[in-house]
Protein backbone atom coordinates (compact mmCIF):
# COMPACT_ATOMS: atom_id res chain seq x y z
CA UNK A 1 0.00 0.00 0.00
CA UNK A 2 1.13 3.53 -0.68
CA UNK A 3 2.74 5.19 2.33
CA UNK A 4 2.22 8.87 1.54
CA UNK A 5 -0.40 10.80 -0.35
CA UNK A 6 1.94 13.71 -1.17
CA UNK A 7 1.84 12.75 -4.86
CA UNK A 8 -1.87 13.67 -4.99
CA UNK A 9 -1.10 17.35 -4.51
CA UNK A 10 1.16 17.36 -7.56
CA UNK A 11 -1.59 16.12 -9.86
CA UNK A 12 -4.15 18.12 -11.80
CA UNK A 13 -7.00 16.16 -10.23
CA UNK A 14 -10.07 18.13 -9.13
CA UNK A 15 -10.67 18.43 -5.40
CA UNK A 16 -13.55 15.94 -5.57
CA UNK A 17 -11.17 13.23 -6.84
CA UNK A 18 -8.58 13.97 -4.17
CA UNK A 19 -11.24 13.79 -1.45
CA UNK A 20 -12.59 10.47 -2.74
CA UNK A 21 -9.08 8.99 -3.12
CA UNK A 22 -8.21 9.96 0.46
CA UNK A 23 -11.50 8.43 1.65
CA UNK A 24 -10.80 5.14 -0.14
CA UNK A 25 -7.16 5.18 1.03
CA UNK A 26 -8.30 5.46 4.66
CA UNK A 27 -10.55 2.41 4.23
CA UNK A 28 -8.29 0.22 2.09
CA UNK A 29 -6.73 -3.01 3.30
CA UNK A 30 -3.03 -3.87 2.88
CA UNK A 31 -3.66 -4.81 -0.75
CA UNK A 32 -5.11 -1.35 -1.41
CA UNK A 33 -8.65 -2.70 -1.76
CA UNK A 34 -11.93 -1.51 -0.28
CA UNK A 35 -15.58 -1.74 -1.23
CA UNK A 36 -17.70 1.08 0.21
CA UNK A 37 -20.98 1.81 -1.51
CA UNK A 38 -21.07 4.98 -3.57
CA UNK A 39 -23.98 6.18 -1.44
CA UNK A 40 -21.86 5.72 1.69
CA UNK A 41 -18.93 7.66 0.23
CA UNK A 42 -21.30 10.44 -0.86
CA UNK A 43 -22.95 10.64 2.56
CA UNK A 44 -19.67 10.60 4.48
CA UNK A 45 -18.04 13.25 2.26
CA UNK A 46 -21.21 15.39 1.95
CA UNK A 47 -21.14 15.04 -1.84
CA UNK A 48 -23.78 13.91 -4.29
CA UNK A 49 -23.58 10.37 -5.65
CA UNK A 50 -23.04 11.83 -9.14
CA UNK A 51 -20.08 13.85 -7.88
CA UNK A 52 -18.57 10.71 -6.36
CA UNK A 53 -19.05 8.88 -9.67
CA UNK A 54 -17.33 11.72 -11.54
CA UNK A 55 -14.46 11.62 -9.03
CA UNK A 56 -14.11 7.86 -9.52
CA UNK A 57 -13.98 8.40 -13.29
CA UNK A 58 -11.27 11.06 -12.76
CA UNK A 59 -9.24 8.60 -10.68
CA UNK A 60 -9.64 5.78 -13.22
CA UNK A 61 -8.52 8.05 -16.08
CA UNK A 62 -5.49 9.13 -14.02
CA UNK A 63 -4.57 5.47 -13.49
CA UNK A 64 -4.92 5.73 -9.69
CA UNK A 65 -7.90 3.41 -9.30
CA UNK A 66 -9.46 0.32 -10.80
CA UNK A 67 -12.89 -0.99 -9.95
CA UNK A 68 -14.65 -4.28 -10.42
CA UNK A 69 -18.33 -5.06 -9.97
CA UNK A 70 -18.88 -7.59 -7.22
CA UNK A 71 -21.71 -10.11 -7.57
CA UNK A 72 -23.76 -11.81 -4.86
CA UNK A 73 -24.30 -15.57 -4.80
CA UNK A 74 -27.83 -15.06 -6.13
CA UNK A 75 -26.43 -13.18 -9.14
CA UNK A 76 -27.38 -9.72 -7.92
CA UNK A 77 -24.95 -6.83 -8.06
CA UNK A 78 -23.11 -5.85 -4.91
CA UNK A 79 -20.70 -3.00 -4.22
CA UNK A 80 -17.72 -2.20 -6.42
CA UNK A 81 -14.31 -3.47 -5.40
CA UNK A 82 -11.90 -0.54 -5.59
CA UNK A 83 -8.16 -1.11 -5.90
CA UNK A 84 -5.86 1.85 -5.38
CA UNK A 85 -2.69 2.08 -7.45
Coordinates of N, CA, C and O in Angstrom, one line a residue:
X1 N 0.8 -1.2 0.0 CA 0.0 0.0 0.0 C 0.9 1.2 0.0 O 2.0 1.2 0.6
X2 N 0.4 2.3 -0.6 CA 1.1 3.5 -0.7 C 1.3 4.1 0.7 O 0.4 4.1 1.5
X3 N 2.5 4.6 1.0 CA 2.7 5.2 2.3 C 2.3 6.6 2.5 O 1.9 7.1 3.5
X4 N 2.5 7.4 1.5 CA 2.2 8.9 1.5 C 1.3 9.3 0.4 O 1.4 8.7 -0.7
X5 N 0.5 10.3 0.7 CA -0.4 10.8 -0.3 C 0.1 12.1 -0.9 O -0.6 12.8 -1.7
X6 N 1.4 12.5 -0.7 CA 1.9 13.7 -1.2 C 1.8 13.8 -2.7 O 1.6 14.9 -3.2
X7 N 1.9 12.7 -3.4 CA 1.8 12.8 -4.9 C 0.5 13.3 -5.4 O 0.5 13.9 -6.4
X8 N -0.6 13.2 -4.6 CA -1.9 13.7 -5.0 C -1.9 15.2 -5.2 O -2.5 15.7 -6.1
X9 N -1.1 15.9 -4.4 CA -1.1 17.3 -4.5 C -0.3 17.9 -5.7 O -0.4 19.1 -6.0
X10 N 0.4 17.0 -6.4 CA 1.2 17.4 -7.6 C 0.4 17.0 -8.8 O 0.9 17.2 -9.9
X11 N -0.8 16.5 -8.7 CA -1.6 16.1 -9.9 C -2.5 17.3 -10.2 O -2.7 18.2 -9.5
X12 N -3.1 17.1 -11.4 CA -4.1 18.1 -11.8 C -5.6 17.6 -11.5 O -6.5 18.1 -12.1
X13 N -5.7 16.7 -10.6 CA -7.0 16.2 -10.2 C -7.9 17.2 -9.5 O -7.4 18.0 -8.7
X14 N -9.2 17.2 -9.8 CA -10.1 18.1 -9.1 C -10.2 17.7 -7.6 O -9.9 16.6 -7.3
X15 N -10.6 18.7 -6.8 CA -10.7 18.4 -5.4 C -11.6 17.3 -5.1 O -11.3 16.5 -4.1
X16 N -12.6 17.1 -5.8 CA -13.5 15.9 -5.6 C -12.8 14.6 -5.7 O -13.0 13.7 -4.9
X17 N -11.9 14.5 -6.7 CA -11.2 13.2 -6.8 C -10.2 13.0 -5.7 O -10.0 11.9 -5.2
X18 N -9.5 14.1 -5.3 CA -8.6 14.0 -4.2 C -9.3 13.6 -2.9 O -8.9 12.7 -2.2
X19 N -10.5 14.1 -2.6 CA -11.2 13.8 -1.4 C -11.7 12.3 -1.5 O -11.6 11.6 -0.5
X20 N -12.1 11.9 -2.6 CA -12.6 10.5 -2.7 C -11.4 9.5 -2.6 O -11.5 8.5 -2.0
X21 N -10.3 9.9 -3.2 CA -9.1 9.0 -3.1 C -8.7 8.9 -1.7 O -8.4 7.8 -1.2
X22 N -8.6 10.0 -1.0 CA -8.2 10.0 0.5 C -9.2 9.1 1.3 O -8.8 8.4 2.2
X23 N -10.5 9.2 1.0 CA -11.5 8.4 1.6 C -11.2 6.9 1.4 O -11.2 6.2 2.4
X24 N -11.0 6.6 0.2 CA -10.8 5.1 -0.1 C -9.5 4.7 0.5 O -9.4 3.5 1.0
X25 N -8.5 5.5 0.4 CA -7.2 5.2 1.0 C -7.3 4.9 2.5 O -6.7 3.9 3.0
X26 N -8.1 5.7 3.2 CA -8.3 5.5 4.7 C -9.0 4.2 5.0 O -8.9 3.6 6.1
X27 N -9.8 3.6 4.0 CA -10.6 2.4 4.2 C -10.0 1.2 3.6 O -10.5 0.1 3.7
X28 N -8.9 1.3 2.8 CA -8.3 0.2 2.1 C -7.5 -0.7 3.0 O -6.9 -0.3 4.0
X29 N -7.5 -2.0 2.6 CA -6.7 -3.0 3.3 C -5.3 -2.9 2.8 O -4.9 -2.1 2.0
X30 N -4.5 -3.9 3.2 CA -3.0 -3.9 2.9 C -2.8 -4.0 1.4 O -1.8 -3.7 0.9
X31 N -3.8 -4.6 0.7 CA -3.7 -4.8 -0.7 C -4.2 -3.6 -1.5 O -4.2 -3.6 -2.7
X32 N -4.6 -2.6 -0.8 CA -5.1 -1.4 -1.4 C -6.5 -1.5 -1.9 O -7.0 -0.8 -2.8
X33 N -7.3 -2.4 -1.3 CA -8.6 -2.7 -1.8 C -9.7 -2.3 -0.7 O -9.4 -2.5 0.5
X34 N -10.8 -1.8 -1.2 CA -11.9 -1.5 -0.3 C -13.2 -1.6 -1.1 O -13.1 -1.6 -2.4
X35 N -14.3 -1.6 -0.5 CA -15.6 -1.7 -1.2 C -16.7 -1.0 -0.6 O -17.9 -1.5 -0.5
X36 N -16.6 0.3 -0.3 CA -17.7 1.1 0.2 C -18.7 1.4 -0.9 O -18.3 1.5 -2.1
X37 N -19.9 1.4 -0.5 CA -21.0 1.8 -1.5 C -20.8 3.3 -1.9 O -20.4 4.1 -1.1
X38 N -21.2 3.6 -3.1 CA -21.1 5.0 -3.6 C -21.9 5.9 -2.7 O -21.5 7.0 -2.3
X39 N -23.1 5.4 -2.3 CA -24.0 6.2 -1.4 C -23.3 6.5 -0.1 O -23.5 7.6 0.5
X40 N -22.6 5.5 0.4 CA -21.9 5.7 1.7 C -20.8 6.8 1.5 O -20.6 7.7 2.4
X41 N -20.0 6.7 0.5 CA -18.9 7.7 0.2 C -19.6 9.0 0.1 O -19.1 10.0 0.7
X42 N -20.6 9.1 -0.7 CA -21.3 10.4 -0.9 C -21.8 11.0 0.5 O -21.6 12.2 0.8
X43 N -22.4 10.2 1.3 CA -22.9 10.6 2.6 C -21.8 11.1 3.5 O -21.9 12.2 4.1
X44 N -20.8 10.3 3.6 CA -19.7 10.6 4.5 C -18.9 11.9 4.1 O -18.4 12.6 4.9
X45 N -18.8 12.1 2.8 CA -18.0 13.3 2.3 C -18.9 14.5 2.0 O -18.4 15.5 1.5
X46 N -20.2 14.3 2.2 CA -21.2 15.4 2.0 C -21.2 15.8 0.5 O -21.1 17.0 0.2
X47 N -21.1 14.8 -0.4 CA -21.1 15.0 -1.8 C -22.3 14.3 -2.4 O -22.9 13.4 -1.8
X48 N -22.7 14.7 -3.6 CA -23.8 13.9 -4.3 C -23.2 12.6 -4.8 O -22.0 12.5 -5.1
X49 N -24.0 11.6 -5.1 CA -23.6 10.4 -5.7 C -23.0 10.6 -7.0 O -22.0 10.0 -7.4
X50 N -23.6 11.5 -7.8 CA -23.0 11.8 -9.1 C -21.7 12.4 -9.1 O -20.8 12.1 -9.9
X51 N -21.4 13.3 -8.1 CA -20.1 13.9 -7.9 C -19.1 12.8 -7.5 O -17.9 12.8 -8.0
X52 N -19.5 11.8 -6.7 CA -18.6 10.7 -6.4 C -18.3 9.9 -7.6 O -17.1 9.5 -7.9
X53 N -19.3 9.6 -8.4 CA -19.1 8.9 -9.7 C -18.1 9.6 -10.6 O -17.2 9.0 -11.2
X54 N -18.2 10.9 -10.7 CA -17.3 11.7 -11.5 C -15.9 11.6 -11.0 O -14.9 11.5 -11.7
X55 N -15.8 11.7 -9.7 CA -14.5 11.6 -9.0 C -13.8 10.3 -9.3 O -12.6 10.2 -9.6
X56 N -14.6 9.2 -9.2 CA -14.1 7.9 -9.5 C -13.6 7.8 -11.0 O -12.6 7.2 -11.3
X57 N -14.4 8.4 -11.9 CA -14.0 8.4 -13.3 C -12.7 9.2 -13.4 O -11.8 8.7 -14.2
X58 N -12.5 10.3 -12.7 CA -11.3 11.1 -12.8 C -10.1 10.2 -12.3 O -9.0 10.2 -12.9
X59 N -10.3 9.4 -11.2 CA -9.2 8.6 -10.7 C -8.9 7.4 -11.6 O -7.7 7.1 -11.8
X60 N -9.9 6.9 -12.3 CA -9.6 5.8 -13.2 C -8.8 6.3 -14.4 O -7.9 5.7 -14.8
X61 N -9.2 7.5 -14.9 CA -8.5 8.0 -16.1 C -7.1 8.4 -15.7 O -6.2 8.3 -16.6
X62 N -6.8 8.8 -14.5 CA -5.5 9.1 -14.0 C -4.7 7.9 -13.7 O -3.5 8.0 -13.4
X63 N -5.3 6.7 -13.8 CA -4.6 5.5 -13.5 C -4.3 5.2 -12.0 O -3.5 4.4 -11.6
X64 N -5.1 5.9 -11.1 CA -4.9 5.7 -9.7 C -5.9 4.7 -9.1 O -5.8 4.4 -7.9
X65 N -6.8 4.2 -9.9 CA -7.9 3.4 -9.3 C -8.4 2.5 -10.4 O -8.6 2.9 -11.5
X66 N -8.7 1.2 -10.0 CA -9.5 0.3 -10.8 C -10.7 -0.1 -10.0 O -10.7 0.0 -8.7
X67 N -11.7 -0.5 -10.7 CA -12.9 -1.0 -10.0 C -13.4 -2.2 -10.7 O -13.3 -2.4 -11.9
X68 N -14.1 -3.0 -9.9 CA -14.6 -4.3 -10.4 C -16.0 -4.5 -9.7 O -16.1 -4.4 -8.5
X69 N -17.0 -4.8 -10.5 CA -18.3 -5.1 -10.0 C -18.3 -6.4 -9.2 O -17.9 -7.4 -9.8
X70 N -18.8 -6.4 -8.0 CA -18.9 -7.6 -7.2 C -20.3 -8.1 -7.4 O -21.2 -7.4 -7.6
X71 N -20.4 -9.5 -7.3 CA -21.7 -10.1 -7.6 C -22.0 -11.0 -6.4 O -21.2 -11.7 -5.9
X72 N -23.3 -11.0 -6.0 CA -23.8 -11.8 -4.9 C -24.0 -13.2 -5.4 O -24.0 -13.5 -6.6
X73 N -24.1 -14.2 -4.4 CA -24.3 -15.6 -4.8 C -25.6 -15.8 -5.6 O -25.6 -16.7 -6.5
X74 N -26.6 -14.9 -5.4 CA -27.8 -15.1 -6.1 C -27.8 -14.4 -7.5 O -28.8 -14.3 -8.2
X75 N -26.6 -13.8 -7.8 CA -26.4 -13.2 -9.1 C -26.7 -11.7 -9.1 O -26.4 -11.0 -10.1
X76 N -27.2 -11.2 -8.0 CA -27.4 -9.7 -7.9 C -26.1 -8.9 -7.8 O -25.1 -9.5 -7.3
X77 N -26.1 -7.7 -8.2 CA -24.9 -6.8 -8.1 C -24.7 -6.4 -6.6 O -25.7 -6.1 -5.9
X78 N -23.5 -6.3 -6.2 CA -23.1 -5.9 -4.9 C -22.3 -4.6 -5.1 O -22.3 -4.0 -6.2
X79 N -21.5 -4.2 -4.1 CA -20.7 -3.0 -4.2 C -19.5 -3.2 -5.2 O -19.2 -4.3 -5.5
X80 N -18.9 -2.1 -5.6 CA -17.7 -2.2 -6.4 C -16.5 -2.5 -5.5 O -16.4 -2.0 -4.4
X81 N -15.6 -3.2 -6.1 CA -14.3 -3.5 -5.4 C -13.3 -2.5 -6.0 O -13.1 -2.5 -7.2
X82 N -12.8 -1.6 -5.2 CA -11.9 -0.5 -5.6 C -10.5 -1.0 -5.2 O -10.2 -1.4 -4.1
X83 N -9.6 -0.8 -6.2 CA -8.2 -1.1 -5.9 C -7.4 0.1 -6.2 O -7.4 0.6 -7.4
X84 N -6.7 0.6 -5.2 CA -5.9 1.8 -5.4 C -4.5 1.5 -6.0 O -4.0 0.4 -5.7
X85 N -4.0 2.3 -6.8 CA -2.7 2.1 -7.5 C -1.7 3.1 -7.0 O -2.0 4.2 -6.6

